[in-house]
Each structure stands twice: as structure tokens, then as C-alpha cells.
Short mmCIF file of C-alpha atoms in Angstrom, two decimals:
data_model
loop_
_atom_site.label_atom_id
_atom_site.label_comp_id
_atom_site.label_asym_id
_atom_site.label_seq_id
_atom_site.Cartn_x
_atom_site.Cartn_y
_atom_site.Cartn_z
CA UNK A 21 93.10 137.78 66.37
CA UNK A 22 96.60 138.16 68.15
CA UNK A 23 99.88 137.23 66.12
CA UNK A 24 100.53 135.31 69.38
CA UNK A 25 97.39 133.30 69.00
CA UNK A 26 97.62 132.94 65.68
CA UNK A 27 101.50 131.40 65.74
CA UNK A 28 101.34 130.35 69.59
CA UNK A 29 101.80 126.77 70.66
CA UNK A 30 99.06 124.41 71.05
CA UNK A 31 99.00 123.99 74.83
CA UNK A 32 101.79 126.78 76.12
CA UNK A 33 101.72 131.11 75.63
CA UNK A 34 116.91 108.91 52.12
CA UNK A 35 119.78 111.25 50.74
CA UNK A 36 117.69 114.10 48.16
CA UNK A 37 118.92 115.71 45.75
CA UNK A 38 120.01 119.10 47.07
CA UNK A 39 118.78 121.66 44.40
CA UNK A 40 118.38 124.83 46.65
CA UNK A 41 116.35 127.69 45.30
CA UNK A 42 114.15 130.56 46.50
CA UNK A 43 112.27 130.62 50.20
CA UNK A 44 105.57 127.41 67.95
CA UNK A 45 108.71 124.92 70.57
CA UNK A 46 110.10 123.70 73.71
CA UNK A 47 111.58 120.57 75.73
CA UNK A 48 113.96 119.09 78.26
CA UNK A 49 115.56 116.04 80.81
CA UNK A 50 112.82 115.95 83.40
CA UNK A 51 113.97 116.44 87.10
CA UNK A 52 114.94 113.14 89.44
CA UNK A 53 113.73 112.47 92.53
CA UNK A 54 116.66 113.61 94.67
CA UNK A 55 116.33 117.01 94.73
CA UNK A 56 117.60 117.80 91.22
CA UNK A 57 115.25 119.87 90.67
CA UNK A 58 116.19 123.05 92.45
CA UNK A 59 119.20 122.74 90.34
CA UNK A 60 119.52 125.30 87.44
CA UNK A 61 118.75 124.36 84.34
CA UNK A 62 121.78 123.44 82.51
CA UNK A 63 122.72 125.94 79.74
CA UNK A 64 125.79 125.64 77.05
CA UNK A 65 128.92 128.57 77.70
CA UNK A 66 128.65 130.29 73.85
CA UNK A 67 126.94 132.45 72.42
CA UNK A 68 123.30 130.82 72.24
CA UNK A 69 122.97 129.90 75.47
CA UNK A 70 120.62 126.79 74.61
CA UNK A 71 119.00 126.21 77.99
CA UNK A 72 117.54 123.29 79.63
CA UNK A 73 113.55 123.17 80.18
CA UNK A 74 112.82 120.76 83.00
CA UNK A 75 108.95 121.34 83.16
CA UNK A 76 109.26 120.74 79.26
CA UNK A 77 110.79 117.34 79.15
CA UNK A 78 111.43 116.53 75.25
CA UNK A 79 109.74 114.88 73.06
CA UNK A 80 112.77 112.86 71.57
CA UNK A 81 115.97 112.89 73.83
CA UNK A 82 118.86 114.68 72.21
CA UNK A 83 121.70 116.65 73.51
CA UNK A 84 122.36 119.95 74.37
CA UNK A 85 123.36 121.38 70.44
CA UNK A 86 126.90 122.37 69.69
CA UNK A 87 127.18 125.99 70.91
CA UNK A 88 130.91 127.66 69.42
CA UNK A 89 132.46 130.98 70.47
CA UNK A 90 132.26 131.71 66.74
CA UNK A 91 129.05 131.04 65.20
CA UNK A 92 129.25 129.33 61.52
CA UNK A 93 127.78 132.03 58.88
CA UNK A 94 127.66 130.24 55.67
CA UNK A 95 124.78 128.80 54.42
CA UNK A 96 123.54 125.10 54.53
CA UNK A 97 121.50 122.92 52.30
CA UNK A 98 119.21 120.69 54.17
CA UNK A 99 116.11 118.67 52.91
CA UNK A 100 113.02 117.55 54.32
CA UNK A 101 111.41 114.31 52.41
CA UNK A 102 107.77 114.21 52.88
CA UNK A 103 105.10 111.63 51.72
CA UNK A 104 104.25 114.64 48.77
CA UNK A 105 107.72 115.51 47.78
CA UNK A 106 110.99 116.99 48.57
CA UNK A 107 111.05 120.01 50.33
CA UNK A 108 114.73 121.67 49.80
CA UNK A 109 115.93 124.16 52.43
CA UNK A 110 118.76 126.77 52.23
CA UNK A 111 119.63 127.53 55.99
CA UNK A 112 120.87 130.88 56.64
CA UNK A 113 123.38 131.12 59.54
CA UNK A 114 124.53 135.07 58.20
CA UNK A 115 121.35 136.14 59.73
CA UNK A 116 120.09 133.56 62.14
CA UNK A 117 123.27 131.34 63.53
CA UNK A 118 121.79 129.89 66.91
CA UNK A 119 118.95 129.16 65.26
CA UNK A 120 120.33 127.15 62.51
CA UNK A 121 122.92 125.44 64.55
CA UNK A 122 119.65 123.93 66.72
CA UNK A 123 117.75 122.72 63.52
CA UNK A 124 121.13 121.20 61.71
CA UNK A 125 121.64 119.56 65.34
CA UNK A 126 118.25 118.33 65.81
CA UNK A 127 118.19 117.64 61.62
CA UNK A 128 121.37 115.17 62.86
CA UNK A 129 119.92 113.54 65.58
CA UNK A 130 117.17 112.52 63.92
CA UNK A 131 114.78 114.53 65.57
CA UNK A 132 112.46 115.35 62.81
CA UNK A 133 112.07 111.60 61.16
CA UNK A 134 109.23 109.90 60.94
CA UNK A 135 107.23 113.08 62.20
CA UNK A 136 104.23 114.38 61.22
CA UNK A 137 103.19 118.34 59.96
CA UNK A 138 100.48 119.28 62.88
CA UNK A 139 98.88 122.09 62.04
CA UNK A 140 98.02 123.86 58.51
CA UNK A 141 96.47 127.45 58.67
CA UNK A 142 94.51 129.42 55.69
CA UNK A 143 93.85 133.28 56.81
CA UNK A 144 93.93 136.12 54.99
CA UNK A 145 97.06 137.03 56.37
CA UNK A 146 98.60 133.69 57.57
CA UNK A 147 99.12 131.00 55.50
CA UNK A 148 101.40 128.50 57.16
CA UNK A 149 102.04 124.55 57.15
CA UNK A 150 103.92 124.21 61.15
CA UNK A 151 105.97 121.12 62.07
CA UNK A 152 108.40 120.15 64.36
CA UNK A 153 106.73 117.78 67.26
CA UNK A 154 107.34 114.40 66.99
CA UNK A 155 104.06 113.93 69.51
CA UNK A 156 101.93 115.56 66.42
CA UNK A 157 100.45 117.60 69.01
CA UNK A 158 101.63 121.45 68.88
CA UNK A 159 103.06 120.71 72.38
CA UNK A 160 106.43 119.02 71.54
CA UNK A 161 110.07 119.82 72.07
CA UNK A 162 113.55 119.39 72.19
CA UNK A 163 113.70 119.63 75.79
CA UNK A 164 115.43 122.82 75.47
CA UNK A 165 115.14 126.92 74.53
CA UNK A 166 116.89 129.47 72.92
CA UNK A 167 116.88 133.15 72.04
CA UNK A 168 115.10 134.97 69.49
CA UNK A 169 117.22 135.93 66.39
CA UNK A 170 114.32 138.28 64.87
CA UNK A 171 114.22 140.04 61.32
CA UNK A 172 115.08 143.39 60.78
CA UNK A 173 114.70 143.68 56.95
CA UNK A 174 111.23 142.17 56.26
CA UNK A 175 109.28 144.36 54.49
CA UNK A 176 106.16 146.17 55.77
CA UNK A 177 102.71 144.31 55.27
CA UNK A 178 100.20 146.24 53.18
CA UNK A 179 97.51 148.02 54.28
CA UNK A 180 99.20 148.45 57.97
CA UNK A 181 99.21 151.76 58.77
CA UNK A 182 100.36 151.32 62.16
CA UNK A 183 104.12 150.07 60.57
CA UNK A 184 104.47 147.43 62.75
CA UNK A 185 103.16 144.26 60.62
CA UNK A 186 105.47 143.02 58.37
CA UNK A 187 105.39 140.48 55.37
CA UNK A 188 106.99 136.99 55.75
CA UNK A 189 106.68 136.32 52.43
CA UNK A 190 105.71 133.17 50.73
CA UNK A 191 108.84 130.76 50.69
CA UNK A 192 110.22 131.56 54.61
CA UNK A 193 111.40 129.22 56.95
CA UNK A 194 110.99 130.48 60.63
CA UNK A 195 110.60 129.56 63.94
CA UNK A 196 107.41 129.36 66.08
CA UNK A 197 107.33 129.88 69.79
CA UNK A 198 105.38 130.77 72.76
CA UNK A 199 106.82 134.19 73.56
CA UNK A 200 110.51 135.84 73.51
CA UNK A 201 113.02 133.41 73.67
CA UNK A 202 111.37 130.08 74.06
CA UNK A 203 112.77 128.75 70.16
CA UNK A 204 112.91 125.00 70.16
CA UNK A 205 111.92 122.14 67.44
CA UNK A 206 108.75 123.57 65.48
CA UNK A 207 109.01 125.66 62.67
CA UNK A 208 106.96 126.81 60.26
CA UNK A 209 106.80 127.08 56.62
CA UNK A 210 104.93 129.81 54.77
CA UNK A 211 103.09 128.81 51.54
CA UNK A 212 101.32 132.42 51.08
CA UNK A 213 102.77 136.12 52.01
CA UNK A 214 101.66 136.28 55.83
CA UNK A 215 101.39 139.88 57.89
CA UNK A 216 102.80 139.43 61.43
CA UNK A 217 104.12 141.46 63.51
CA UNK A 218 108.43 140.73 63.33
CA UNK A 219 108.29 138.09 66.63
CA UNK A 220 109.43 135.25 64.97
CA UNK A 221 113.30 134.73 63.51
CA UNK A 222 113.37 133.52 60.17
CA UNK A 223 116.50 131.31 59.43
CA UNK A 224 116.43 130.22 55.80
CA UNK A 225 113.98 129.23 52.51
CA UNK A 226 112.23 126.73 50.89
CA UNK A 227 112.63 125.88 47.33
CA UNK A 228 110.33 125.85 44.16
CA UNK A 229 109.87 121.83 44.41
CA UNK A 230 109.39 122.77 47.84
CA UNK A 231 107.13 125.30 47.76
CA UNK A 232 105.09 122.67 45.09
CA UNK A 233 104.57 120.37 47.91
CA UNK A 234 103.21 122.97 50.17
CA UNK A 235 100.68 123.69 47.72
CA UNK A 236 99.62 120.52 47.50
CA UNK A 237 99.26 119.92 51.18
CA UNK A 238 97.13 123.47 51.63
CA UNK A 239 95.36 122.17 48.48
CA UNK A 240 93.52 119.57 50.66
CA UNK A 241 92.28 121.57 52.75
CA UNK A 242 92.19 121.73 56.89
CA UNK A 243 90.33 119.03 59.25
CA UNK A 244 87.36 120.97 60.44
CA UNK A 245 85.97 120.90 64.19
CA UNK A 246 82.83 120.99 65.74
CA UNK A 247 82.77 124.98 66.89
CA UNK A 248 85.25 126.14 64.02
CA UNK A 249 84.14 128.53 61.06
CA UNK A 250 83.39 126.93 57.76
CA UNK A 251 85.50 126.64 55.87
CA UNK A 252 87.83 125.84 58.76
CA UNK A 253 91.30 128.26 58.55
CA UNK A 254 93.70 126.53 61.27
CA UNK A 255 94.39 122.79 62.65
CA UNK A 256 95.43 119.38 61.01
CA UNK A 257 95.59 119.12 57.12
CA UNK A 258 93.23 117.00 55.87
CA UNK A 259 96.37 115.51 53.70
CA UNK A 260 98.66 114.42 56.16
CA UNK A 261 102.19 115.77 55.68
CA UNK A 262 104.37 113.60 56.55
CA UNK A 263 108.23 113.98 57.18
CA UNK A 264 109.94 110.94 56.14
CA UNK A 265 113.17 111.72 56.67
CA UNK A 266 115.28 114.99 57.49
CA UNK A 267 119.10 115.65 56.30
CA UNK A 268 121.23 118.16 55.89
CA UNK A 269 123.48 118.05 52.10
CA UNK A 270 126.79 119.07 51.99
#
């Protein structure tokens, strides 16, 4: 199976204590009536260039994020509280600015409250909880995109002779997404080292209480459906996992 298949989108190719340690999307402001939409989609003038999907309205109105001529660099704290424990973020705007920017912005506007983890995935070499819709559906976004900010350290996955998988190891935060460029809410959080192929930009990690919870979410197990393999390796968790509330510590 295809990286792209395996980390593709579903239909489309409380303040916490901020103890940081070790660690697929899209949306928009539909069209009117009045001939709006042969209009371009808005875009913001820095360096990101978050853009505007009309045929992707979003899931939960918010704006356009910030977008500076100088990206911040340092790194931010955030927290996700879930219904099995805090999961502790450090963001990493060094390596991934646009990308953090979005989250922090979408992290403010309450975009990720009261949201629900859709999909949890158990193969040999992906082993992922993915969030980020607020419809719970893998379809979800911010009604907006963004460009890739892809690894270029990760190391190499083993076994690949080829050179071209590499290891996002257990503990990474990164983005999913539904080809080059098309970053938006969802995310995903890797509870076990993962071989993929470098398409998706990694922005921060997730810390050992963290990383706890994840276990106990993959722990459960995933929903099974009528033509999937048994055990089943990707869909809903059979634990839901549940984000409460989403914040960013300063």
C-alpha cells in the first residue's frame, strides 16, 4: 500500500499544566451566488501564502491565520486535553513556521474543541492516532491550504534499500494531507516509529504523559468493518479519543 493511501484523506487525494518533553486537511468560505465564484481565492501577502479553498468550505469558520514577513522561530508549548489525559506538545517554528503559525491560530480559535480523534491505524510500519476534523469524518477543514514544510533530517527507515522511506519516529507531530501543499487542520500523532516516504512536514512533539495517552487509545484497539482484515489496522478507535479542549501555554 501507497504512503498516500495510507496517510491520504478520507474522501479527497481547561488551562494544563505545560510540562513539555520528548515527541490528512482542507477548508474554506463557500462561493455566493453573484458570481463570486470566478473570483480568486483569497490568499494572505507573507510568506505562507495560506489560501482560500472555496470547493472546501470549512468545517468551523475561522479566519485567514496571521501570516508575518518574519516568521516566529521559537518554540511553543501547546496542550491538547483529551477524555484519557493530557497530551503536551512542543511546537517547533525553527523548522516548520507556517505550519505552526496555522495550528497556534486554529489552537486560538477554538478550532480543535470539543473534537473528536477519527481515525487510529496499527501497520507494521504506520502507527498513527489522526485528528483534526471537527465533522469526525477524515473530510474536514479549515477552509483553507498551505504549503508543505517537509523534513530533511529524518532518518532512513530500516530495511529500505531504495533510501527513500524514512522513520517518523514514535513521539512526532505532523501534518496529513491529500498531496503537495494542501496542509490544513488534521494532524497526526505517531505512537510507534512509522516508515514513509518524507511527504508530510513534521512541526513539533508529543510528550511522555502524552505519548501515555496514545498508548492507551491504540491499546483499545480499532472499530472493525465488514470487508476489513482481522484484526482490523486503520479506521475509528474503538476508545474514542476525545479532544476536550486545545490551548497553547505560554
Amino acid at each position: 500500500m501507497s504512503d498516500r493511501a495510507l496517510l491520504r484523506l478520507a474522501a479527497r487525494a481547561v488551562v494544563a499544566a505545560c510540562t513539555i518533553g520528548s515527541l490528512v486537511a482542507v477548508g474554506a468560505v463557500p462561493a455566493s451566488a453573484d458570481g463570486a465564484a470566478d473570483k480568486p481565492p483569497r490568499t494572505t501577502k507573507g510568506p505562507c501564502h495560506y489560501t482560500e479553498t472555496p470547493d472546501e468550505p470549512a468545517a468551523r469558520k475561522v479566519p485567514l491565520p496571521p501570516d508575518p514577513r518574519r516568521t516566529p522561530t521559537r518554540r511553543t508549548s501547546a496542550v491538547l486535553k483529551t477524555n484519557h489525559g493530557d497530551i503536551g506538545l512542543t511546537l517547533d517554528a525553527a523548522k516548520a513556521p507556517c505550519t505552526v503559525q496555522s495550528f497556534v491560530h486554529l489552537v486560538k480559535h477554538r478550532f480543535y474543541d470539543v473534537t473528536s480523534c477519527h481515525r487510529l491505524t496499527a501497520y507494521d510500519r504506520l502507527k498513527v492516532l489522526q485528528c483534526g476534523d471537527p465533522n469526525f469524518t477524515g473530510e474536514g477543514g479549515p477552509g483553507y491550504r498551505y504549503k508543505d514544510e517537509l523534513p530533511t533530517d529524518l532518518p532512513p527507515w530500516p530495511g529500505d534499500t531504495t533510501g527513500t522511506r524514512k522513520t517518523y519516529a514514535r513521539g512526532v507531530l505532523a501534518m496529513a494531507n491529500a498531496g503537495p501543499d494542501t496542509n490544513g487542520s488534521q494532524f497526526f500523532l505517531v505512537y510507534g516509529d512509522s516508515g514513509l516516504l518524507p511527504n508530510y512536514t513534521v512541526f513539533g512533539t508529543v510528550d511522555a504523559a502524552g505519548l501515555a495517552a496514545l498508548d492507551r487509545i491504540a491499546a483499545g484497539g480499532i472499530q472493525p468493518t465488514p470487508d476489513g482484515p482481522t484484526p482490523p489496522v486503520d479506521g475509528k478507535p474503538v476508545l474514542p479519543a476525545d479532544i476536550k479542549d486545545a490551548r497553547v501555554c505560554h
